[in-house]
mmCIF file of C-alpha atoms in Angstrom:
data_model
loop_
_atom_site.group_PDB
_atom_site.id
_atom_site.type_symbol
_atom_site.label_atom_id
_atom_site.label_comp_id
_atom_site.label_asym_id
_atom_site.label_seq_id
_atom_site.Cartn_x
_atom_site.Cartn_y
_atom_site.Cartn_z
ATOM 1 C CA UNK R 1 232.412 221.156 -68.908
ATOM 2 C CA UNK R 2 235.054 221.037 -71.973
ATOM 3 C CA UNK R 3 234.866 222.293 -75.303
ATOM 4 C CA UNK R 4 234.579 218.752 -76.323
ATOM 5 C CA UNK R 5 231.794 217.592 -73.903
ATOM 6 C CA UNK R 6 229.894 220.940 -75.201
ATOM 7 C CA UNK R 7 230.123 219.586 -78.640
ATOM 8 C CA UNK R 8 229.384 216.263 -77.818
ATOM 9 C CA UNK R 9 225.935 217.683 -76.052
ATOM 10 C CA UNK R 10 225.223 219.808 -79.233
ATOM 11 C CA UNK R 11 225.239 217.586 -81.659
ATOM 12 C CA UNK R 12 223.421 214.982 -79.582
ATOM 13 C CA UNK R 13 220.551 217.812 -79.323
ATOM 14 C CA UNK R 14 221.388 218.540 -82.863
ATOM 15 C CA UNK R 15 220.460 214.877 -83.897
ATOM 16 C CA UNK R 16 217.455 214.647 -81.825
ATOM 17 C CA UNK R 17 215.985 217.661 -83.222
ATOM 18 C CA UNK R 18 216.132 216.781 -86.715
ATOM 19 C CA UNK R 19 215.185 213.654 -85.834
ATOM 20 C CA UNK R 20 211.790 215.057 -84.101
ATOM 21 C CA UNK R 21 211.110 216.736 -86.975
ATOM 22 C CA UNK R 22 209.957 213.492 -89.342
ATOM 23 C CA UNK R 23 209.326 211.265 -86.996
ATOM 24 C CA UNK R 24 205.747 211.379 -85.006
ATOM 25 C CA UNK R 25 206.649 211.968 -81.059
ATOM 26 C CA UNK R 26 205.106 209.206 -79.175
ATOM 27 C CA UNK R 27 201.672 209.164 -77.199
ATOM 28 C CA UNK R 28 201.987 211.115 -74.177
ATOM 29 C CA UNK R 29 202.251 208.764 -71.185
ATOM 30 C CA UNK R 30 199.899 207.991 -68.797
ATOM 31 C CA UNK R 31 200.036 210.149 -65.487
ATOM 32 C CA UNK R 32 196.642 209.327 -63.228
ATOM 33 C CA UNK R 33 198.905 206.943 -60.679
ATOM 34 C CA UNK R 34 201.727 209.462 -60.397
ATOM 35 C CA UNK R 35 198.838 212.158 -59.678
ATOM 36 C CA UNK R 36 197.415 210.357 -57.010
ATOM 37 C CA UNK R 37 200.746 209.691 -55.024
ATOM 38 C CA UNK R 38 201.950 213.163 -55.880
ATOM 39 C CA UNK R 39 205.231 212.780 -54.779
ATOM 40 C CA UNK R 40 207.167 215.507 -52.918
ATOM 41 C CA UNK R 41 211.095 213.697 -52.293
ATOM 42 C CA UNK R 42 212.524 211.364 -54.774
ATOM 43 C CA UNK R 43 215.056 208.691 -53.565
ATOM 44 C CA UNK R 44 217.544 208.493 -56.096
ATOM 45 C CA UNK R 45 219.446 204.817 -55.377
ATOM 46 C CA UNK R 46 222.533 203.108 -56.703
ATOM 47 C CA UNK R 47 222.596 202.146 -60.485
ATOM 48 C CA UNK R 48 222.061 198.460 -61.222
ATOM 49 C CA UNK R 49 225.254 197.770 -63.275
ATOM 50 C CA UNK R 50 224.020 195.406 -66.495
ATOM 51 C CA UNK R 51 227.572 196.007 -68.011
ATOM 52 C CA UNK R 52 231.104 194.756 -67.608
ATOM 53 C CA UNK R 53 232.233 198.948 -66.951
ATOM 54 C CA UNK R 54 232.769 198.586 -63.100
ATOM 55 C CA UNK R 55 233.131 202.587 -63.390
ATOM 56 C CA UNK R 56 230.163 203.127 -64.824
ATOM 57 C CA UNK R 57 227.850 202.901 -61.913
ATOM 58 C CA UNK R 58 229.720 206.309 -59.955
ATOM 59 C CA UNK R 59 229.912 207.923 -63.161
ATOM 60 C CA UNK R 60 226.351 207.812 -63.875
ATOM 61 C CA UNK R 61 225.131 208.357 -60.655
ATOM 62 C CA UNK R 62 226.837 211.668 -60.182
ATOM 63 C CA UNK R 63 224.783 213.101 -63.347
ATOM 64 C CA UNK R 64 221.212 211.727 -62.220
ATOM 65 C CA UNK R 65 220.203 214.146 -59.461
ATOM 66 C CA UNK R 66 220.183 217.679 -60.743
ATOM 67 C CA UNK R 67 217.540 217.145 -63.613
ATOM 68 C CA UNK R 68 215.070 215.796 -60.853
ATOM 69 C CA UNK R 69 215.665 218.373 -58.475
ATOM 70 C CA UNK R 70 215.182 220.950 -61.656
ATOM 71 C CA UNK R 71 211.579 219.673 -62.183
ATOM 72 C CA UNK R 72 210.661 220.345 -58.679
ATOM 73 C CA UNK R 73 211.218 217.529 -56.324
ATOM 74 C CA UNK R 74 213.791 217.718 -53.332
ATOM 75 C CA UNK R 75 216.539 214.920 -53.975
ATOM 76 C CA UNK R 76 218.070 213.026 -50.929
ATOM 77 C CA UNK R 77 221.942 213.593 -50.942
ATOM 78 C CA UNK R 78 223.383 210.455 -52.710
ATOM 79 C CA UNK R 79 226.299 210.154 -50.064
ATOM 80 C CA UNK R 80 223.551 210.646 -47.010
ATOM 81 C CA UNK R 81 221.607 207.895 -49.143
ATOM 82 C CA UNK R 82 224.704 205.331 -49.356
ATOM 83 C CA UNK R 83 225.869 205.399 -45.748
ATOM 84 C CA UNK R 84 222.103 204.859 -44.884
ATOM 85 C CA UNK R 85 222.027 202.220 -47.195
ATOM 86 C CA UNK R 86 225.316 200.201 -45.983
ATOM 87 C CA UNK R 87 224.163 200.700 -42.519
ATOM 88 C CA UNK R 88 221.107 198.596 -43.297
ATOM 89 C CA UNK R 89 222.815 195.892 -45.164
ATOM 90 C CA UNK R 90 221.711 197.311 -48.581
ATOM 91 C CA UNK R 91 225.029 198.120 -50.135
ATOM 92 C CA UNK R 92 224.820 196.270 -52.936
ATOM 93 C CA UNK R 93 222.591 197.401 -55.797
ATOM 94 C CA UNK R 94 221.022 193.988 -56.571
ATOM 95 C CA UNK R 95 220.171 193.247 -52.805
ATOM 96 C CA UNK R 96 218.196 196.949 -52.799
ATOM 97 C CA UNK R 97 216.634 196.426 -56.111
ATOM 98 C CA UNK R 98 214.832 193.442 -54.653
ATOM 99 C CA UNK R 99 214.071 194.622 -51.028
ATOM 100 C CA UNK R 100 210.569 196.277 -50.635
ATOM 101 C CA UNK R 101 210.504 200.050 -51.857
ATOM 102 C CA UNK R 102 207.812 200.319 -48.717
ATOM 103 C CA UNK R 103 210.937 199.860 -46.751
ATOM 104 C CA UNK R 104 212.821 202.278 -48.141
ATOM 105 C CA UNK R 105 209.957 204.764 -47.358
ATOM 106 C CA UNK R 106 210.158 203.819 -43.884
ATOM 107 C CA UNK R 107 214.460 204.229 -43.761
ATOM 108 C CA UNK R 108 213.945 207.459 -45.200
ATOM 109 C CA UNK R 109 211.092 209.027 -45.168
ATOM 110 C CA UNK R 110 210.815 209.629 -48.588
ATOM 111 C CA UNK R 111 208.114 209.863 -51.488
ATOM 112 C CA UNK R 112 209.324 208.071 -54.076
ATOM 113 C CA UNK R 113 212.290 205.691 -55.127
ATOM 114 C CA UNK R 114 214.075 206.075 -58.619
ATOM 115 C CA UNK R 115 215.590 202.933 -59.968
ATOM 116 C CA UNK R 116 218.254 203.036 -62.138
ATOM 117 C CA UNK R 117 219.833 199.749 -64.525
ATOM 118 C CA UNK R 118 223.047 200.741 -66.587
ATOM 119 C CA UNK R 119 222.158 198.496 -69.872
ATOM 120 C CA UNK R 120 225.263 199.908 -72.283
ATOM 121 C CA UNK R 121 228.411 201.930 -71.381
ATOM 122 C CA UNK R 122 230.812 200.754 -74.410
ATOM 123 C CA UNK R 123 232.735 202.569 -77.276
ATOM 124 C CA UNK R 124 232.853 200.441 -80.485
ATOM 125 C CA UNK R 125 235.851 201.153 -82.848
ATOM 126 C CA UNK R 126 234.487 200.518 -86.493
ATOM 127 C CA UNK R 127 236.486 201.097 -89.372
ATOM 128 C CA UNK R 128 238.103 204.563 -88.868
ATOM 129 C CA UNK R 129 235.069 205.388 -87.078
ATOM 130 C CA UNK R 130 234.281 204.968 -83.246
ATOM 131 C CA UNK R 131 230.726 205.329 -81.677
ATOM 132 C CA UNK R 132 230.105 205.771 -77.753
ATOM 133 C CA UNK R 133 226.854 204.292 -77.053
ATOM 134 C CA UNK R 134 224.790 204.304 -73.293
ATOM 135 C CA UNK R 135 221.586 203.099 -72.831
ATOM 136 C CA UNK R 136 219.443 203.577 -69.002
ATOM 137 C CA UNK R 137 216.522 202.486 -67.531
ATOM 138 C CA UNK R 138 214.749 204.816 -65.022
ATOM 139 C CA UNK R 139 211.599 203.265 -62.677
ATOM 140 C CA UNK R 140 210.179 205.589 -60.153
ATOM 141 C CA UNK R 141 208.097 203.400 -57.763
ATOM 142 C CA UNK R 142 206.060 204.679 -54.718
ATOM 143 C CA UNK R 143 207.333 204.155 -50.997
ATOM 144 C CA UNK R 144 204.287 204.587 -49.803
ATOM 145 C CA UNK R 145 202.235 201.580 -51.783
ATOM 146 C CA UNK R 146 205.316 199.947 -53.866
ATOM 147 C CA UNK R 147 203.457 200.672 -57.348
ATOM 148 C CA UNK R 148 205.471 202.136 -60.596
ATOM 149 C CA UNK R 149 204.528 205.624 -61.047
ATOM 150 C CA UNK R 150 206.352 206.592 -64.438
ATOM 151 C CA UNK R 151 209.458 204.630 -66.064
ATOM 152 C CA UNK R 152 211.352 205.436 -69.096
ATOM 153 C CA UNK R 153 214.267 203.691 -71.318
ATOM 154 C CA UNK R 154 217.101 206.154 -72.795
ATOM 155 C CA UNK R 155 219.407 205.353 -75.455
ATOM 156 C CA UNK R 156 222.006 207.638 -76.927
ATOM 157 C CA UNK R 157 225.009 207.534 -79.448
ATOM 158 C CA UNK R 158 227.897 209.806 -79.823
ATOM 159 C CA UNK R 159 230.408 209.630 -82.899
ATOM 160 C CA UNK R 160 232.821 211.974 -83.232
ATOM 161 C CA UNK R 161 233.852 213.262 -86.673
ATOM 162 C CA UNK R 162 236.890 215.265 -87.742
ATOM 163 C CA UNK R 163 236.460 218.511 -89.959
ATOM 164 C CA UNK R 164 236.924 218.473 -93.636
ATOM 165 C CA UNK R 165 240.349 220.071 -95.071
ATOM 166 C CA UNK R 166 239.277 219.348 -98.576
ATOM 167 C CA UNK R 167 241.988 216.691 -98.879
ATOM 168 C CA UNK R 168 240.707 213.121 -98.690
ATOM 169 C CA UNK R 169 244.140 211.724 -97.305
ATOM 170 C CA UNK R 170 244.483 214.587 -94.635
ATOM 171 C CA UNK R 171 240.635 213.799 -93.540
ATOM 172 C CA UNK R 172 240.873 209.900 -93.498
ATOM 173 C CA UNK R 173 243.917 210.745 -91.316
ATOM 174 C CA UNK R 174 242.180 213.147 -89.036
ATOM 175 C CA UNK R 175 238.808 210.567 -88.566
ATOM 176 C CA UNK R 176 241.251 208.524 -87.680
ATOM 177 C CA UNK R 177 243.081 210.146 -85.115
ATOM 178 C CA UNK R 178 239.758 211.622 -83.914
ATOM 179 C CA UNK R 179 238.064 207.751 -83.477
ATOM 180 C CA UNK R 180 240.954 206.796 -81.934
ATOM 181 C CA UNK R 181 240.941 209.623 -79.408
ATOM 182 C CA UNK R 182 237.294 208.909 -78.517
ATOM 183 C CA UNK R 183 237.757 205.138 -78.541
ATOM 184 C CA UNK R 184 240.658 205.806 -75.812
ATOM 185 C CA UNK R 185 239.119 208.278 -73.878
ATOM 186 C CA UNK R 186 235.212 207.672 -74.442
ATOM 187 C CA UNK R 187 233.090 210.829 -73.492
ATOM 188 C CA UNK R 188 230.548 209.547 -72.008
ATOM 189 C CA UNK R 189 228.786 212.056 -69.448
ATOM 190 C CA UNK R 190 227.485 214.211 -71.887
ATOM 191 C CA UNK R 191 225.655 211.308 -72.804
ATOM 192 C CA UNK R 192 224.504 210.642 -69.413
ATOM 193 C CA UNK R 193 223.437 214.125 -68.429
ATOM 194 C CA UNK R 194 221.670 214.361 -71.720
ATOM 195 C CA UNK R 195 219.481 211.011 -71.260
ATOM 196 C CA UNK R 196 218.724 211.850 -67.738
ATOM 197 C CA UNK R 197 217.886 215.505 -68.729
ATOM 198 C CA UNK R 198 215.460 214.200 -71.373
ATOM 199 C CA UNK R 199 214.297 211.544 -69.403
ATOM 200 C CA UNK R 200 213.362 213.835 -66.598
ATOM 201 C CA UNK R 201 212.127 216.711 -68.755
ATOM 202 C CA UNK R 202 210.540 215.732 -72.386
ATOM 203 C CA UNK R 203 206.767 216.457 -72.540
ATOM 204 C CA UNK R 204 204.561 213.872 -72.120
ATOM 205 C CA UNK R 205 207.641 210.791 -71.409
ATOM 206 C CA UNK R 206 208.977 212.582 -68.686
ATOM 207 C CA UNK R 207 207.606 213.306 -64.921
ATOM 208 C CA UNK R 208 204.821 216.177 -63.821
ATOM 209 C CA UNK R 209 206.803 219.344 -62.460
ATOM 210 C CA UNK R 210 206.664 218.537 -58.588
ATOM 211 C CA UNK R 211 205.815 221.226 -55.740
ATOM 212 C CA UNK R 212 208.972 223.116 -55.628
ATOM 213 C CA UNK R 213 208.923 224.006 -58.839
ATOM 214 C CA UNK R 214 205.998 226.356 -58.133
ATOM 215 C CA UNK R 215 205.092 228.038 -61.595
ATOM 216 C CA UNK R 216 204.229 224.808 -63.027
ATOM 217 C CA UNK R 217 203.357 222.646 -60.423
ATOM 218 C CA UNK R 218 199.860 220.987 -60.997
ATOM 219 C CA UNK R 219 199.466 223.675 -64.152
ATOM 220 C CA UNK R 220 200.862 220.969 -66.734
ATOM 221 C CA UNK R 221 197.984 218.408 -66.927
ATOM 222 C CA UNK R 222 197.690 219.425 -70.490
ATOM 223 C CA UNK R 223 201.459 217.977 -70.771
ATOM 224 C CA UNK R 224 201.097 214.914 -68.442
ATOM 225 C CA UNK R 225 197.577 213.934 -68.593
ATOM 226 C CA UNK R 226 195.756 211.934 -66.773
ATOM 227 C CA UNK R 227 194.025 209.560 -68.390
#
């Protein structure tokens, strides 16, 4: 990871930490279906592409795995997954999103599907100023009985700014340069990994630590409750 993506990350934690700190954190969801299933293997499948960024589905896609796998829950390859997927007839994103996940539980075996919808991948250029913006939907539905066991909406923002020099004319020239360098190179992983990483791991919004990761596994109710 660059400098730059570093930064980017920092300040988006930056942000959201302030932020936490007057704003009431919501209601913890409710966990009693995702209990019951207790998933072992998550399916994660191709992103549903809501946006006119034909990259953005690979992009995303390559940053979604690891923070599921980090709360416990063994991940099926995403290249094993797509071959398996085109062999059936299910390569494009929109014909798996409306086959039956029960089918998907028979193809592989698995737990657990996680759906995935791309709703913003877009810089905006704004007077001097340019702001990255991404916003994902996440659905985790059971392959065994087809219900939703958890879902989850992340938005996030990134706007670079350019360092004071104490000279208005230097700075208006540097957030300049520095919007137009993020408008024609937009950073937008950091973003990703950071939505997925909250959206798999905040208390409460994201999903129960799963049986391989073994310290906290079924010693979180208090976090995820039941209900």
């Amino acid at each position: 990871m660059t400098l730059r993506s570093i930064a980017s990350v920092f300040v988006i934690g930056a942000l959201a930490t302030g932020l936490s700190a007057c704003v009431s954190p919501p209601e913890p969801k409710d966990y009693t279906t995702f209990r019951a299933e207790d998933p072992h293997s998550i399916l994660v499948l191709p992103a549903l592409n809501n946006t006119v960024a034909v990259e953005a589905p690979e992009f995303f896609l390559s940053t979604v795995s690891q923070p599921f796998a980090q709360r416990g829950y063994y991940v099926f390859p995403a290249n094993m997954v797509k071959s398996v997927l085109e062999n059936d007839g299910l390569s494009d994103a929109s014909l798996i999103y409306q086959a039956d996940t029960r089918r998907l539980g028979e193809l592989f075996g698995c737990d657990a599907a996680l759906y995935l919808s791309i709703e913003k991948w877009e810089s905006q250029y704004i007077v001097l100023a340019t702001s990255t913006n991404v916003e994902f939907n996440y659905e985790l539905r059971s392959c065994e009985s087809g219900e939703v066991l958890w879902e989850e909406n992340m938005a996030l923002s990134y706007s670079p700014q350019a360092s004071s020099t104490g000279n208005p004319m230097a700075d208006l020239i540097a957030q300049a340069v520095t919007a137009a360098i993020e408008k024609g190179m937009p950073n937008y992983m950091p973003l990703a990994q950071q939505a997925n990483f909250a959206a798999a791991s905040v208390a409460g919004q994201g999903i129960p630590a799963g049986p391989y990761h073994q310290e906290a596994y079924g010693n979180d109710l208090d976090v995820f409750p039941s209900k």
